[in-house]
Amino acid sequence: MKPDIKICGLKTAEAIDRAGTRGATHIGFIFFEKSPRYIEPDDAARLADRIRGRAKIVAVVVNPTNDDLDEIVATLRPDILQLHGDESPERVLTIKAVYGLPVMKAFSIRTADDLKRVEAYIGIADRFLFDAKPPKGSELPGGNGVSFDWTLLSWLDGTVDYMLSGGLNKDNIAEALAITKAPGLDASSGLESAPGVKSVALIDEFFDAVEQACRPEMASGS
């Protein structure tokens, strides 16, 4: 079965339109000012309107205050909030109650112990996103273009709904899917010609590679 595909960190109409044409199920906008993919809520809202109703609009935030969320939710009208910081289970519950939106909780993974932190959020977060831990010196919680050991995800049972993230691109996506059978994929830096600059050609190549990997003969290993 073809996974959900989220293209994250979009900033241009051209990239939004191509992602939509190729069948992206989710579109992510980054509201973290240190990121090269940062976008103002007003600009994100204008871009989101190009694809609203055809893909889920995801607002990606890092340890947001309620004031941050008030502006983003009112302006963007997202379908999902992605929390990519150190938000506790209690904070996730509060955000869901205040804004009435599903929450995707991101975790940075390097070891099995990192993955076990998910247990406290099961039944609280609506979905998870598993990204690689940032390399030393990076100020970005995600979008660093690095992957983690995908075999760690074998610890999960089939009830945990998640998106796989971290350095996914046209060259490694077949292997990632073969190892994880991930129900969702999140791609960002692997689709860029420069930090924060999405390449329409790389978006096309990524979707081509996913489609190839999901063909029945590929999935069966024949």
mmCIF file of C-alpha atoms in Angstrom:
data_model
loop_
_atom_site.group_PDB
_atom_site.id
_atom_site.type_symbol
_atom_site.label_atom_id
_atom_site.label_comp_id
_atom_site.label_asym_id
_atom_site.label_seq_id
_atom_site.Cartn_x
_atom_site.Cartn_y
_atom_site.Cartn_z
ATOM 1 C CA MET A 1 0.000 0.000 0.000
ATOM 2 C CA LYS A 2 1.324 3.428 -0.910
ATOM 3 C CA PRO A 3 2.264 5.481 2.164
ATOM 4 C CA ASP A 4 1.084 8.975 2.956
ATOM 5 C CA ILE A 5 3.633 11.473 1.676
ATOM 6 C CA LYS A 6 4.314 14.794 3.376
ATOM 7 C CA ILE A 7 6.473 17.364 1.663
ATOM 8 C CA CYS A 8 7.727 19.739 4.324
ATOM 9 C CA GLY A 9 9.307 23.163 4.424
ATOM 10 C CA LEU A 10 7.656 24.505 1.282
ATOM 11 C CA LYS A 11 7.971 28.190 0.447
ATOM 12 C CA THR A 12 7.019 28.630 -3.220
ATOM 13 C CA ALA A 13 3.904 28.227 -5.333
ATOM 14 C CA GLU A 14 5.850 26.179 -7.875
ATOM 15 C CA ALA A 15 6.884 23.590 -5.281
ATOM 16 C CA ILE A 16 3.404 23.475 -3.727
ATOM 17 C CA ASP A 17 1.790 22.937 -7.105
ATOM 18 C CA ARG A 18 4.195 20.164 -8.092
ATOM 19 C CA ALA A 19 3.798 18.370 -4.769
ATOM 20 C CA GLY A 20 0.034 18.531 -5.193
ATOM 21 C CA THR A 21 0.155 17.313 -8.775
ATOM 22 C CA ARG A 22 2.283 14.352 -7.744
ATOM 23 C CA GLY A 23 -0.125 13.343 -4.996
ATOM 24 C CA ALA A 24 1.304 14.644 -1.725
ATOM 25 C CA THR A 25 -1.149 13.859 1.065
ATOM 26 C CA HIS A 26 0.333 16.402 3.485
ATOM 27 C CA ILE A 27 2.071 19.757 3.053
ATOM 28 C CA GLY A 28 4.186 21.162 5.873
ATOM 29 C CA PHE A 29 5.066 24.748 6.729
ATOM 30 C CA ILE A 30 7.906 25.480 9.154
ATOM 31 C CA PHE A 31 7.388 28.074 11.880
ATOM 32 C CA PHE A 32 10.837 27.872 13.478
ATOM 33 C CA GLU A 33 12.812 31.038 12.806
ATOM 34 C CA LYS A 34 16.273 29.425 12.825
ATOM 35 C CA SER A 35 15.302 27.154 9.942
ATOM 36 C CA PRO A 36 16.110 28.087 6.327
ATOM 37 C CA ARG A 37 12.587 26.805 5.627
ATOM 38 C CA TYR A 38 10.926 29.302 7.967
ATOM 39 C CA ILE A 39 7.893 31.052 6.536
ATOM 40 C CA GLU A 40 5.626 33.788 7.881
ATOM 41 C CA PRO A 41 2.079 32.656 8.687
ATOM 42 C CA ASP A 42 0.529 35.047 6.142
ATOM 43 C CA ASP A 43 2.724 33.712 3.349
ATOM 44 C CA ALA A 44 2.049 30.119 4.375
ATOM 45 C CA ALA A 45 -1.691 30.747 4.328
ATOM 46 C CA ARG A 46 -1.568 32.092 0.777
ATOM 47 C CA LEU A 47 0.375 29.057 -0.394
ATOM 48 C CA ALA A 48 -1.834 26.638 1.539
ATOM 49 C CA ASP A 49 -4.906 27.932 -0.255
ATOM 50 C CA ARG A 50 -3.462 26.535 -3.507
ATOM 51 C CA ILE A 51 -3.781 22.982 -2.212
ATOM 52 C CA ARG A 52 -6.289 23.164 0.638
ATOM 53 C CA GLY A 53 -8.803 20.330 0.433
ATOM 54 C CA ARG A 54 -6.461 18.161 -1.649
ATOM 55 C CA ALA A 55 -3.740 17.697 0.982
ATOM 56 C CA LYS A 56 -3.621 18.116 4.749
ATOM 57 C CA ILE A 57 -2.015 21.374 5.841
ATOM 58 C CA VAL A 58 0.527 20.819 8.627
ATOM 59 C CA ALA A 59 1.933 23.579 10.842
ATOM 60 C CA VAL A 60 5.360 22.556 12.168
ATOM 61 C CA VAL A 61 6.273 24.240 15.445
ATOM 62 C CA VAL A 62 8.970 23.838 18.096
ATOM 63 C CA ASN A 63 8.012 24.345 21.762
ATOM 64 C CA PRO A 64 5.354 26.900 20.794
ATOM 65 C CA THR A 65 3.652 29.243 23.216
ATOM 66 C CA ASN A 66 -0.113 29.642 23.059
ATOM 67 C CA ASP A 67 0.457 33.086 21.531
ATOM 68 C CA ASP A 68 2.486 31.468 18.746
ATOM 69 C CA LEU A 69 -0.226 28.930 18.117
ATOM 70 C CA ASP A 70 -3.018 31.494 18.281
ATOM 71 C CA GLU A 71 -1.496 33.395 15.350
ATOM 72 C CA ILE A 72 -0.582 30.318 13.304
ATOM 73 C CA VAL A 73 -3.926 28.579 13.729
ATOM 74 C CA ALA A 74 -5.964 31.715 13.033
ATOM 75 C CA THR A 75 -3.928 32.655 9.968
ATOM 76 C CA LEU A 76 -3.032 29.321 8.367
ATOM 77 C CA ARG A 77 -6.069 27.269 9.446
ATOM 78 C CA PRO A 78 -4.002 24.052 9.508
ATOM 79 C CA ASP A 79 -5.444 20.560 9.563
ATOM 80 C CA ILE A 80 -2.694 19.212 11.822
ATOM 81 C CA LEU A 81 -0.189 20.627 14.322
ATOM 82 C CA GLN A 82 3.250 18.986 14.268
ATOM 83 C CA LEU A 83 5.117 19.449 17.539
ATOM 84 C CA HIS A 84 8.849 19.108 16.939
ATOM 85 C CA GLY A 85 10.189 20.208 20.318
ATOM 86 C CA ASP A 86 10.289 18.871 23.865
ATOM 87 C CA GLU A 87 6.541 19.066 24.423
ATOM 88 C CA SER A 88 5.384 16.818 27.280
ATOM 89 C CA PRO A 89 2.349 14.521 27.055
ATOM 90 C CA GLU A 90 0.498 17.048 29.214
ATOM 91 C CA ARG A 91 1.362 19.874 26.847
ATOM 92 C CA VAL A 92 0.183 17.818 23.872
ATOM 93 C CA LEU A 93 -3.147 17.212 25.609
ATOM 94 C CA THR A 94 -3.503 20.918 26.387
ATOM 95 C CA ILE A 95 -2.798 21.940 22.785
ATOM 96 C CA LYS A 96 -5.320 19.429 21.469
ATOM 97 C CA ALA A 97 -7.958 20.675 23.915
ATOM 98 C CA VAL A 98 -7.370 24.378 23.195
ATOM 99 C CA TYR A 99 -7.159 24.213 19.397
ATOM 100 C CA GLY A 100 -9.264 21.160 18.577
ATOM 101 C CA LEU A 101 -6.718 19.907 16.057
ATOM 102 C CA PRO A 102 -4.931 16.563 15.670
ATOM 103 C CA VAL A 103 -1.322 16.553 16.817
ATOM 104 C CA MET A 104 1.613 14.777 15.213
ATOM 105 C CA LYS A 105 4.429 14.499 17.770
ATOM 106 C CA ALA A 106 7.963 14.340 16.408
ATOM 107 C CA PHE A 107 10.793 12.411 18.044
ATOM 108 C CA SER A 108 14.497 12.563 17.276
ATOM 109 C CA ILE A 109 15.910 9.037 17.140
ATOM 110 C CA ARG A 110 19.429 7.688 17.511
ATOM 111 C CA THR A 111 19.014 4.692 19.825
ATOM 112 C CA ALA A 112 16.281 2.298 20.950
ATOM 113 C CA ASP A 113 15.953 4.305 24.165
ATOM 114 C CA ASP A 114 15.006 7.377 22.132
ATOM 115 C CA LEU A 115 12.201 5.398 20.535
ATOM 116 C CA LYS A 116 10.907 4.101 23.851
ATOM 117 C CA ARG A 117 10.014 7.652 24.868
ATOM 118 C CA VAL A 118 7.089 7.307 22.484
ATOM 119 C CA GLU A 119 5.272 5.038 24.943
ATOM 120 C CA ALA A 120 4.195 7.964 27.138
ATOM 121 C CA TYR A 121 2.479 9.616 24.162
ATOM 122 C CA ILE A 122 0.574 6.626 22.782
ATOM 123 C CA GLY A 123 -3.125 7.406 22.976
ATOM 124 C CA ILE A 124 -2.323 11.116 23.303
ATOM 125 C CA ALA A 125 -0.640 12.114 20.027
ATOM 126 C CA ASP A 126 -2.683 11.282 16.938
ATOM 127 C CA ARG A 127 0.392 10.338 14.937
ATOM 128 C CA PHE A 128 4.144 10.292 15.356
ATOM 129 C CA LEU A 129 7.030 11.476 13.220
ATOM 130 C CA PHE A 130 10.421 9.830 13.621
ATOM 131 C CA ASP A 131 13.403 11.929 12.565
ATOM 132 C CA ALA A 132 17.137 11.545 13.080
ATOM 133 C CA LYS A 133 18.805 13.303 16.001
ATOM 134 C CA PRO A 134 20.512 16.484 14.801
ATOM 135 C CA PRO A 135 24.248 16.275 14.135
ATOM 136 C CA LYS A 136 26.512 17.983 16.650
ATOM 137 C CA GLY A 137 26.371 21.749 16.278
ATOM 138 C CA SER A 138 23.044 21.916 14.473
ATOM 139 C CA GLU A 139 20.402 24.239 15.885
ATOM 140 C CA LEU A 140 17.655 22.581 13.839
ATOM 141 C CA PRO A 141 15.544 19.816 15.411
ATOM 142 C CA GLY A 142 14.822 18.487 11.906
ATOM 143 C CA GLY A 143 15.687 19.131 8.288
ATOM 144 C CA ASN A 144 19.342 18.230 8.755
ATOM 145 C CA GLY A 145 19.492 15.742 5.895
ATOM 146 C CA VAL A 146 20.608 12.819 8.059
ATOM 147 C CA SER A 147 18.971 9.437 8.671
ATOM 148 C CA PHE A 148 18.876 7.062 11.626
ATOM 149 C CA ASP A 149 19.017 3.279 11.902
ATOM 150 C CA TRP A 150 15.648 2.325 10.444
ATOM 151 C CA THR A 151 15.846 -1.201 11.893
ATOM 152 C CA LEU A 152 15.138 0.364 15.303
ATOM 153 C CA LEU A 153 11.525 0.770 14.203
ATOM 154 C CA SER A 154 11.050 -2.998 14.390
ATOM 155 C CA TRP A 155 10.423 -2.361 18.107
ATOM 156 C CA LEU A 156 7.050 -0.818 17.201
ATOM 157 C CA ASP A 157 3.927 -2.877 16.857
ATOM 158 C CA GLY A 158 1.538 -2.315 13.982
ATOM 159 C CA THR A 159 -0.755 -0.045 15.991
ATOM 160 C CA VAL A 160 1.658 2.913 16.062
ATOM 161 C CA ASP A 161 0.875 5.287 13.212
ATOM 162 C CA TYR A 162 3.873 7.312 12.130
ATOM 163 C CA MET A 163 5.715 9.161 9.397
ATOM 164 C CA LEU A 164 9.352 8.375 8.695
ATOM 165 C CA SER A 165 11.605 11.383 8.308
ATOM 166 C CA GLY A 166 15.298 12.199 8.203
ATOM 167 C CA GLY A 167 17.309 12.572 5.025
ATOM 168 C CA LEU A 168 14.855 10.757 2.769
ATOM 169 C CA ASN A 169 15.539 11.166 -0.938
ATOM 170 C CA LYS A 170 15.185 9.381 -4.270
ATOM 171 C CA ASP A 171 18.251 7.240 -3.620
ATOM 172 C CA ASN A 172 17.347 5.786 -0.221
ATOM 173 C CA ILE A 173 13.563 5.710 -0.153
ATOM 174 C CA ALA A 174 13.261 2.160 -1.546
ATOM 175 C CA GLU A 175 15.540 0.835 1.196
ATOM 176 C CA ALA A 176 13.695 2.840 3.850
ATOM 177 C CA LEU A 177 10.353 1.398 2.796
ATOM 178 C CA ALA A 178 11.716 -2.134 2.516
ATOM 179 C CA ILE A 179 13.034 -2.002 6.085
ATOM 180 C CA THR A 180 10.238 -0.101 7.803
ATOM 181 C CA LYS A 181 7.041 -0.487 5.737
ATOM 182 C CA ALA A 182 6.379 3.018 7.028
ATOM 183 C CA PRO A 183 2.747 4.146 6.722
ATOM 184 C CA GLY A 184 3.897 7.712 6.079
ATOM 185 C CA LEU A 185 6.934 9.517 4.672
ATOM 186 C CA ASP A 186 8.173 13.033 5.340
ATOM 187 C CA ALA A 187 10.671 14.583 2.931
ATOM 188 C CA SER A 188 12.271 18.006 3.048
ATOM 189 C CA SER A 189 16.020 18.606 2.766
ATOM 190 C CA GLY A 190 16.447 15.678 0.360
ATOM 191 C CA LEU A 191 14.312 17.555 -2.162
ATOM 192 C CA GLU A 192 16.352 20.760 -2.136
ATOM 193 C CA SER A 193 18.950 22.296 -4.449
ATOM 194 C CA ALA A 194 20.113 24.497 -1.554
ATOM 195 C CA PRO A 195 18.968 24.818 2.090
ATOM 196 C CA GLY A 196 15.328 25.885 2.006
ATOM 197 C CA VAL A 197 15.084 25.811 -1.811
ATOM 198 C CA LYS A 198 12.870 22.995 -3.073
ATOM 199 C CA SER A 199 13.673 21.555 -6.483
ATOM 200 C CA VAL A 200 10.727 20.595 -8.662
ATOM 201 C CA ALA A 201 12.949 18.036 -10.395
ATOM 202 C CA LEU A 202 13.901 16.410 -7.079
ATOM 203 C CA ILE A 203 10.251 16.367 -5.998
ATOM 204 C CA ASP A 204 9.424 14.512 -9.215
ATOM 205 C CA GLU A 205 12.295 12.069 -8.752
ATOM 206 C CA PHE A 206 11.252 11.363 -5.169
ATOM 207 C CA PHE A 207 7.678 10.549 -6.137
ATOM 208 C CA ASP A 208 8.931 8.424 -9.026
ATOM 209 C CA ALA A 209 11.136 6.458 -6.611
ATOM 210 C CA VAL A 210 8.285 5.942 -4.121
ATOM 211 C CA GLU A 211 5.990 4.702 -6.878
ATOM 212 C CA GLN A 212 8.667 2.317 -8.088
ATOM 213 C CA ALA A 213 9.280 1.001 -4.581
ATOM 214 C CA CYS A 214 5.556 0.454 -4.016
ATOM 215 C CA ARG A 215 4.962 -1.604 -7.135
ATOM 216 C CA PRO A 216 3.839 -5.127 -6.212
ATOM 217 C CA GLU A 217 6.869 -6.816 -7.762
ATOM 218 C CA MET A 218 9.197 -4.534 -5.789
ATOM 219 C CA ALA A 219 7.299 -4.935 -2.521
ATOM 220 C CA SER A 220 7.488 -8.731 -2.816
ATOM 221 C CA GLY A 221 11.217 -8.566 -3.463
ATOM 222 C CA SER A 222 10.936 -10.282 -6.845
#
